[in-house]
PDB file of C-alpha atoms in Angstrom:
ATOM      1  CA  UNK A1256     126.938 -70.281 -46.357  1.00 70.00           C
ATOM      2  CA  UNK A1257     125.214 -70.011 -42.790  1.00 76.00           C
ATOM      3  CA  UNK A1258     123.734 -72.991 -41.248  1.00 73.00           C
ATOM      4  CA  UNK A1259     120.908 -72.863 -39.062  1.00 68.00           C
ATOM      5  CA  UNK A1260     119.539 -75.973 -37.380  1.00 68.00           C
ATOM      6  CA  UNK A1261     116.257 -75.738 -35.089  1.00 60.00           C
ATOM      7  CA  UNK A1262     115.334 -78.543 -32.860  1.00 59.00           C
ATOM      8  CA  UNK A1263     111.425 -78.655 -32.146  1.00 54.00           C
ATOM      9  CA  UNK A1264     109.259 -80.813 -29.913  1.00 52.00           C
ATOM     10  CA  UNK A1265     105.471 -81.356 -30.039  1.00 47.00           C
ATOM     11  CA  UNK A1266     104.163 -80.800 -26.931  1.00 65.00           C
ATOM     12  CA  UNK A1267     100.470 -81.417 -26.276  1.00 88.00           C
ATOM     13  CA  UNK A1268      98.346 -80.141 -23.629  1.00 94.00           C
ATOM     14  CA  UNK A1269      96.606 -82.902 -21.169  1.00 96.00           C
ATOM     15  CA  UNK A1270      94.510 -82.805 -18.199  1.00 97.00           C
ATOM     16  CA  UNK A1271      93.351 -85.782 -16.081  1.00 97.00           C
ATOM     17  CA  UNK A1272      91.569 -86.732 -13.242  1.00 98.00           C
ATOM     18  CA  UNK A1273      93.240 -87.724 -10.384  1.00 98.00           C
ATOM     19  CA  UNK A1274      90.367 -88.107  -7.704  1.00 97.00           C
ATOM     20  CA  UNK A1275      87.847 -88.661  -7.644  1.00 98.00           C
ATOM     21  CA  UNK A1276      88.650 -90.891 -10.281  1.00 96.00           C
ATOM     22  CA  UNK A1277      85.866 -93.869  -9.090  1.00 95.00           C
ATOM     23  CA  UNK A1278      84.685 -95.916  -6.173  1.00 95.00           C
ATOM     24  CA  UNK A1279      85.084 -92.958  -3.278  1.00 95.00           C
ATOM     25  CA  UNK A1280      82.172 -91.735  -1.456  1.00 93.00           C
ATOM     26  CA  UNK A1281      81.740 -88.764  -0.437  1.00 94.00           C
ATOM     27  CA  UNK A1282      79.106 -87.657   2.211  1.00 89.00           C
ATOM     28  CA  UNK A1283      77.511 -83.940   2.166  1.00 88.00           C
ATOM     29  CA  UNK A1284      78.604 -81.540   3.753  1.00 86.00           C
ATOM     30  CA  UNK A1285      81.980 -82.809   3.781  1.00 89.00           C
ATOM     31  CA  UNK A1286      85.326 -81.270   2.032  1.00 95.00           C
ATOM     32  CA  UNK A1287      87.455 -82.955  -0.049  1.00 97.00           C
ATOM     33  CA  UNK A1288      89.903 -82.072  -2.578  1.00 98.00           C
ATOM     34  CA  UNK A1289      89.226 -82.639  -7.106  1.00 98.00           C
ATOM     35  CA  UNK A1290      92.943 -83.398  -8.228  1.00 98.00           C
ATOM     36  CA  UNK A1291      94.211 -83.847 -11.315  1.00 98.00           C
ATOM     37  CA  UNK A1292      97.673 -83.581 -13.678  1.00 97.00           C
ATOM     38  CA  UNK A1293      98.078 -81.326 -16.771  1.00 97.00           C
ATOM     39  CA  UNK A1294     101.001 -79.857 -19.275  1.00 96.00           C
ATOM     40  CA  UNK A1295     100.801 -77.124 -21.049  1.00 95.00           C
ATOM     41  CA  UNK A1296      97.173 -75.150 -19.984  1.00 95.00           C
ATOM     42  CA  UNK A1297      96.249 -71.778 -20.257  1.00 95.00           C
ATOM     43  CA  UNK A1298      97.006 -71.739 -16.719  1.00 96.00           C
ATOM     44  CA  UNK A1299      93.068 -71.596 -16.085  1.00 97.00           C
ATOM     45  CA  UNK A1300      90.654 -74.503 -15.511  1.00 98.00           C
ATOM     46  CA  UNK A1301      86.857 -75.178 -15.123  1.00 98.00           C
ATOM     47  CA  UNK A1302      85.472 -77.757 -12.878  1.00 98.00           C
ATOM     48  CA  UNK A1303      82.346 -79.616 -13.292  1.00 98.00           C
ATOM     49  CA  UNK A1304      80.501 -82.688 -11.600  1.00 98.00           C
ATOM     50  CA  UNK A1305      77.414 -84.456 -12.889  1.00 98.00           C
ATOM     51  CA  UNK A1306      75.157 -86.709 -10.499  1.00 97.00           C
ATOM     52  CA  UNK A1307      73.782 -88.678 -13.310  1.00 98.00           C
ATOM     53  CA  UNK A1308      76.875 -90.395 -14.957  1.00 97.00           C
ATOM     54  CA  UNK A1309      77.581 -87.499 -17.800  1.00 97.00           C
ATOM     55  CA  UNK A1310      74.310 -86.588 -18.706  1.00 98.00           C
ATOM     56  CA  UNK A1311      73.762 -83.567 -16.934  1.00 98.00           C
ATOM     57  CA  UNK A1312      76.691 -81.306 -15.189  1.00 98.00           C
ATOM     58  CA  UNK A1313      76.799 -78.727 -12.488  1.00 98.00           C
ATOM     59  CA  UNK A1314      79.475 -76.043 -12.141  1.00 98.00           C
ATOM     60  CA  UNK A1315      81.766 -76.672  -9.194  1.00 98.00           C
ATOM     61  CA  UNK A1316      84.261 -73.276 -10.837  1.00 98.00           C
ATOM     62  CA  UNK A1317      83.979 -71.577 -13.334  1.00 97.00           C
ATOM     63  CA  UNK A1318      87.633 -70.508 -13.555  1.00 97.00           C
ATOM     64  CA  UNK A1319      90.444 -71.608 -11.149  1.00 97.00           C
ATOM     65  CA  UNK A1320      94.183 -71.675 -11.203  1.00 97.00           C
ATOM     66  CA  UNK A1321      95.458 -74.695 -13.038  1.00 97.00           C
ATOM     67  CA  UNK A1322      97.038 -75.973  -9.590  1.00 97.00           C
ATOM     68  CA  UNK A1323      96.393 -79.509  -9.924  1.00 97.00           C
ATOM     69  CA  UNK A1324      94.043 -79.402  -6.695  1.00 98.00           C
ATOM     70  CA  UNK A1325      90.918 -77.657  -5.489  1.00 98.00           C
ATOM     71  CA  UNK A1326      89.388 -77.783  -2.298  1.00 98.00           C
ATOM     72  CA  UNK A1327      85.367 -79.051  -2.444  1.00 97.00           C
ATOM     73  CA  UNK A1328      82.603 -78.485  -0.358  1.00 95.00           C
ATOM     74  CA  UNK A1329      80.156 -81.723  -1.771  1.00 94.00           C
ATOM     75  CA  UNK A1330      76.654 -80.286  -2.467  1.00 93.00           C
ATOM     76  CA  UNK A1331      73.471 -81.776  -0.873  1.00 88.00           C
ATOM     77  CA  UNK A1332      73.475 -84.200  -4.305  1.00 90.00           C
ATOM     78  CA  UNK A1333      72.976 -87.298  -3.232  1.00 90.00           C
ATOM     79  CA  UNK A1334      73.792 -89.988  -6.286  1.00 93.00           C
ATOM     80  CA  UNK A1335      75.908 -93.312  -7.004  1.00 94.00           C
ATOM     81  CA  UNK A1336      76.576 -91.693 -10.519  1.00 97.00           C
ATOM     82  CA  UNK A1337      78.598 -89.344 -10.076  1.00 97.00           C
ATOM     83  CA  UNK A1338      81.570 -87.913 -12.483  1.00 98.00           C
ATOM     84  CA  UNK A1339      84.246 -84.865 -11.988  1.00 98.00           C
ATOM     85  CA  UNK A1340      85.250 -83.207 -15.242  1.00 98.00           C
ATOM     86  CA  UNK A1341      88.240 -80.671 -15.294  1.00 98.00           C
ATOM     87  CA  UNK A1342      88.481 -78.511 -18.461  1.00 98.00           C
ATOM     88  CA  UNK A1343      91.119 -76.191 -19.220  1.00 97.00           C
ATOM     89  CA  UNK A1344      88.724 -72.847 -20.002  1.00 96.00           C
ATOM     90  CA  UNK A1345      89.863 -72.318 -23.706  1.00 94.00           C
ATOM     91  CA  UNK A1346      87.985 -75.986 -23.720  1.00 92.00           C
ATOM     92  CA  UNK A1347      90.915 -78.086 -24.684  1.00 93.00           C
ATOM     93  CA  UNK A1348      92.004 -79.924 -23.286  1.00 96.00           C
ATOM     94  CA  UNK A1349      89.612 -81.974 -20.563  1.00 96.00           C
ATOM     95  CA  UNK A1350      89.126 -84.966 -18.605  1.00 98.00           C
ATOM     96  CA  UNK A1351      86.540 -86.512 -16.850  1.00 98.00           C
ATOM     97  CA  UNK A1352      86.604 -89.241 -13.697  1.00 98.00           C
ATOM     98  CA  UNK A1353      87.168 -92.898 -15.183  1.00 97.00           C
ATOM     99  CA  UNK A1354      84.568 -94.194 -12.970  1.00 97.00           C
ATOM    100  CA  UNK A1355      81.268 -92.856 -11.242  1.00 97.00           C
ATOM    101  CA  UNK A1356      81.988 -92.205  -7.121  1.00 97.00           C
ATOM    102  CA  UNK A1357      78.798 -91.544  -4.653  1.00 94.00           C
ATOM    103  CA  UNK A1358      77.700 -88.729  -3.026  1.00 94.00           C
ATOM    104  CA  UNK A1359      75.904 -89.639  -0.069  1.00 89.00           C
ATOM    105  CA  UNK A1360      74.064 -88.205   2.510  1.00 82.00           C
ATOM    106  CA  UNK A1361      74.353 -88.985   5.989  1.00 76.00           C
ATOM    107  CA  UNK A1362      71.327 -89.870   7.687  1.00 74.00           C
ATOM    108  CA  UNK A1363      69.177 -90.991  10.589  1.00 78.00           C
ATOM    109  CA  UNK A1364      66.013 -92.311  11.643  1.00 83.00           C
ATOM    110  CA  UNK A1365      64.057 -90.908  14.744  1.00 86.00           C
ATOM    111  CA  UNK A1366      61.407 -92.377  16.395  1.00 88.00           C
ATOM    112  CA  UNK A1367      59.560 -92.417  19.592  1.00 88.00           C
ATOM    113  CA  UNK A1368      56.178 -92.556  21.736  1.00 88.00           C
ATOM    114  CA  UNK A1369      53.931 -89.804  22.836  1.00 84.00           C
ATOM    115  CA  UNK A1370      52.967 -90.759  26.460  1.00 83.00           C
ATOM    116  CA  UNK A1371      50.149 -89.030  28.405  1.00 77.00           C
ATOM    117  CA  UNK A1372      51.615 -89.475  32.202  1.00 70.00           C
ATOM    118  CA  UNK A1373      54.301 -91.546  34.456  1.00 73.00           C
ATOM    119  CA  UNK A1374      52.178 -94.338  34.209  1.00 79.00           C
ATOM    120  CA  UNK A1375      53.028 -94.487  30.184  1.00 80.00           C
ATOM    121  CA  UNK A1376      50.020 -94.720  28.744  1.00 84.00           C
ATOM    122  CA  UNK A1377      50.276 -93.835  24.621  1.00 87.00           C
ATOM    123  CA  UNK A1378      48.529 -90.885  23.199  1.00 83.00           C
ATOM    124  CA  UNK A1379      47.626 -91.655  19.388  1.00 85.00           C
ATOM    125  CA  UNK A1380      46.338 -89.502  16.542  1.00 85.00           C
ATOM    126  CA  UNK A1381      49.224 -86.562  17.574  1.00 84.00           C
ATOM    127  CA  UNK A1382      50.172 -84.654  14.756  1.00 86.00           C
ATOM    128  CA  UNK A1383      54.479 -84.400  14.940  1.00 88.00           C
ATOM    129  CA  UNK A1384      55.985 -81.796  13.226  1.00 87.00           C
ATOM    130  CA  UNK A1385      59.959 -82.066  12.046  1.00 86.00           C
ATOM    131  CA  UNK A1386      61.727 -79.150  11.198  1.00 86.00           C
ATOM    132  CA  UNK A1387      65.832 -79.672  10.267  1.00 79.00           C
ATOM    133  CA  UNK A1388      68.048 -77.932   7.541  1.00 70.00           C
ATOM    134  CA  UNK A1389      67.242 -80.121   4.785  1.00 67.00           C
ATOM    135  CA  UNK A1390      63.173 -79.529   5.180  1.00 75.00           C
ATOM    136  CA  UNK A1391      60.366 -80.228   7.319  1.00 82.00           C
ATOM    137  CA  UNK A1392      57.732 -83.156   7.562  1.00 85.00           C
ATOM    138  CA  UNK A1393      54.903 -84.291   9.829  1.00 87.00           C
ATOM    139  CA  UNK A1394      53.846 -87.964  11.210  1.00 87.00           C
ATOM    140  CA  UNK A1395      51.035 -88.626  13.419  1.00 88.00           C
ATOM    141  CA  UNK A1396      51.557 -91.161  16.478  1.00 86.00           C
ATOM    142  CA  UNK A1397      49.828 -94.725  15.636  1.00 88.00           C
ATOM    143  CA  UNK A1398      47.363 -96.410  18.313  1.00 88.00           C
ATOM    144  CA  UNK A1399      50.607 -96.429  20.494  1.00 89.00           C
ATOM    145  CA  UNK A1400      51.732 -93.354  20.320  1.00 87.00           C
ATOM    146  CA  UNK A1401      54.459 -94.127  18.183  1.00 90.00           C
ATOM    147  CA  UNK A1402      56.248 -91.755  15.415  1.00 89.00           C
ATOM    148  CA  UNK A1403      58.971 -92.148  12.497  1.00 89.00           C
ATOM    149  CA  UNK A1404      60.806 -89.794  10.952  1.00 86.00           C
ATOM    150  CA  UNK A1405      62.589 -91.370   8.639  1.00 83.00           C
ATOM    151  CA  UNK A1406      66.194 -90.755   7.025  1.00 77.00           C
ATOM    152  CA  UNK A1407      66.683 -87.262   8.229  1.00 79.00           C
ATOM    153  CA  UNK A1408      69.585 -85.560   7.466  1.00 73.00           C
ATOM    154  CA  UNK A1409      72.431 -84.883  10.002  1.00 71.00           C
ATOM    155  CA  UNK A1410      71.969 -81.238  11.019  1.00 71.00           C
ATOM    156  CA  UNK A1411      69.718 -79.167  14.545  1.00 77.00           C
ATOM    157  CA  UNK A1412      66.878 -81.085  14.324  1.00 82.00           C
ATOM    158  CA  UNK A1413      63.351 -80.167  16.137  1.00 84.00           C
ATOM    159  CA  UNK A1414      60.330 -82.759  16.763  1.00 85.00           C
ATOM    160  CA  UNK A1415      56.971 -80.467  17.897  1.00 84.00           C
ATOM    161  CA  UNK A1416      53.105 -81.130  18.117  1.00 79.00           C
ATOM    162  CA  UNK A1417      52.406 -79.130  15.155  1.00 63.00           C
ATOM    163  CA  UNK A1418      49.642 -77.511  17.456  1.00 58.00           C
ATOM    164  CA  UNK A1419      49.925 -77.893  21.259  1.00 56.00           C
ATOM    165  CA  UNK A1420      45.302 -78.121  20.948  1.00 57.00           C
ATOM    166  CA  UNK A1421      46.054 -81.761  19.100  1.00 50.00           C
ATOM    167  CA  UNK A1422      48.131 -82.887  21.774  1.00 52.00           C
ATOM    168  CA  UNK A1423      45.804 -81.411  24.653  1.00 54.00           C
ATOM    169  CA  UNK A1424      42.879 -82.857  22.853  1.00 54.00           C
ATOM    170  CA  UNK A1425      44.379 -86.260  22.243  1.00 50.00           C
ATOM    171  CA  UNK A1426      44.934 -86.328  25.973  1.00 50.00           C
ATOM    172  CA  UNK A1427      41.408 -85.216  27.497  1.00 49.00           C
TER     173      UNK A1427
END
């Protein structure tokens, strides 16, 4: 009579978010690193992040190694609602960011006056034209020459007369 005792232990499988896991804000452009924990994974994981607290979610990976960090470039997303969500890709287990973090854009105003000569008298009714990575836009200078471009993002940056005849004709 042969006795044969087996000792097993459940083990589940668990993922969760490490960071960002609420509060942090991120800016564009920048790189920072999703971490999280797990136990017991296919070894693969999928990484998503939503902008609108869950409702909607973008693909960050579709598969990466289950190494408890990856490295992130933030996308041009700006949003106080944002979420991280790590899944392992057989879609079980997964975990999301307990809180929302921001993504936020870094930005700056510019502004100036359109003078005719040395003795600084303002040229209005210029049509400005702003060209930058995120876009373009166009402002015409006020009855003193003045112009605002407002929250433009950081990046090469160019302010022209859309057409050099508006400025020569707002001159003569």
């Amino acid at each position: 009579d042969k006795t044969v005792t087996a000792n097993f232990q459940a083990t589940g499988s668990s993922i969760t978010v490490v960071a960002p896991n609420g509060g942090e804000d991120w800016e564009v452009g920048s790189v920072h690193n999703i971490t999280w924990t797990s136990q017991n994974t296919s070894g693969t994981v999928k990484i998503d992040y939503s902008i609108d607290n869950g409702s909607n979610w973008s693909q960050v990976s579709a598969s990466t190694t289950d190494a408890g960090v990856f490295e992130w470039t933030i996308p041009n997303d700006p949003s106080t609602s944002c979420l991280v969500r790590v899944t392992d890709t057989d879609n079980d287990p997964s975990d999301v960011s307990d809180a929302v973090f921001t993504i936020s854009q870094n930005a700056f105003d510019i502004s100036g006056t359109v003078l005719y000569d040395t003795k600084g008298r303002p040229v209005s009714g210029v049509s400005l034209a702003l060209t930058h990575s995120g876009g373009s836009g166009n402002q015409t200078t006020d009855a003193n020459g003045d112009y605002l471009f407002a929250s433009v993002p950081v990046g090469n940056v160019q302010v022209v007369p859309s057409k050099s005849e508006d400025l020569r004709e707002a001159i003569s």
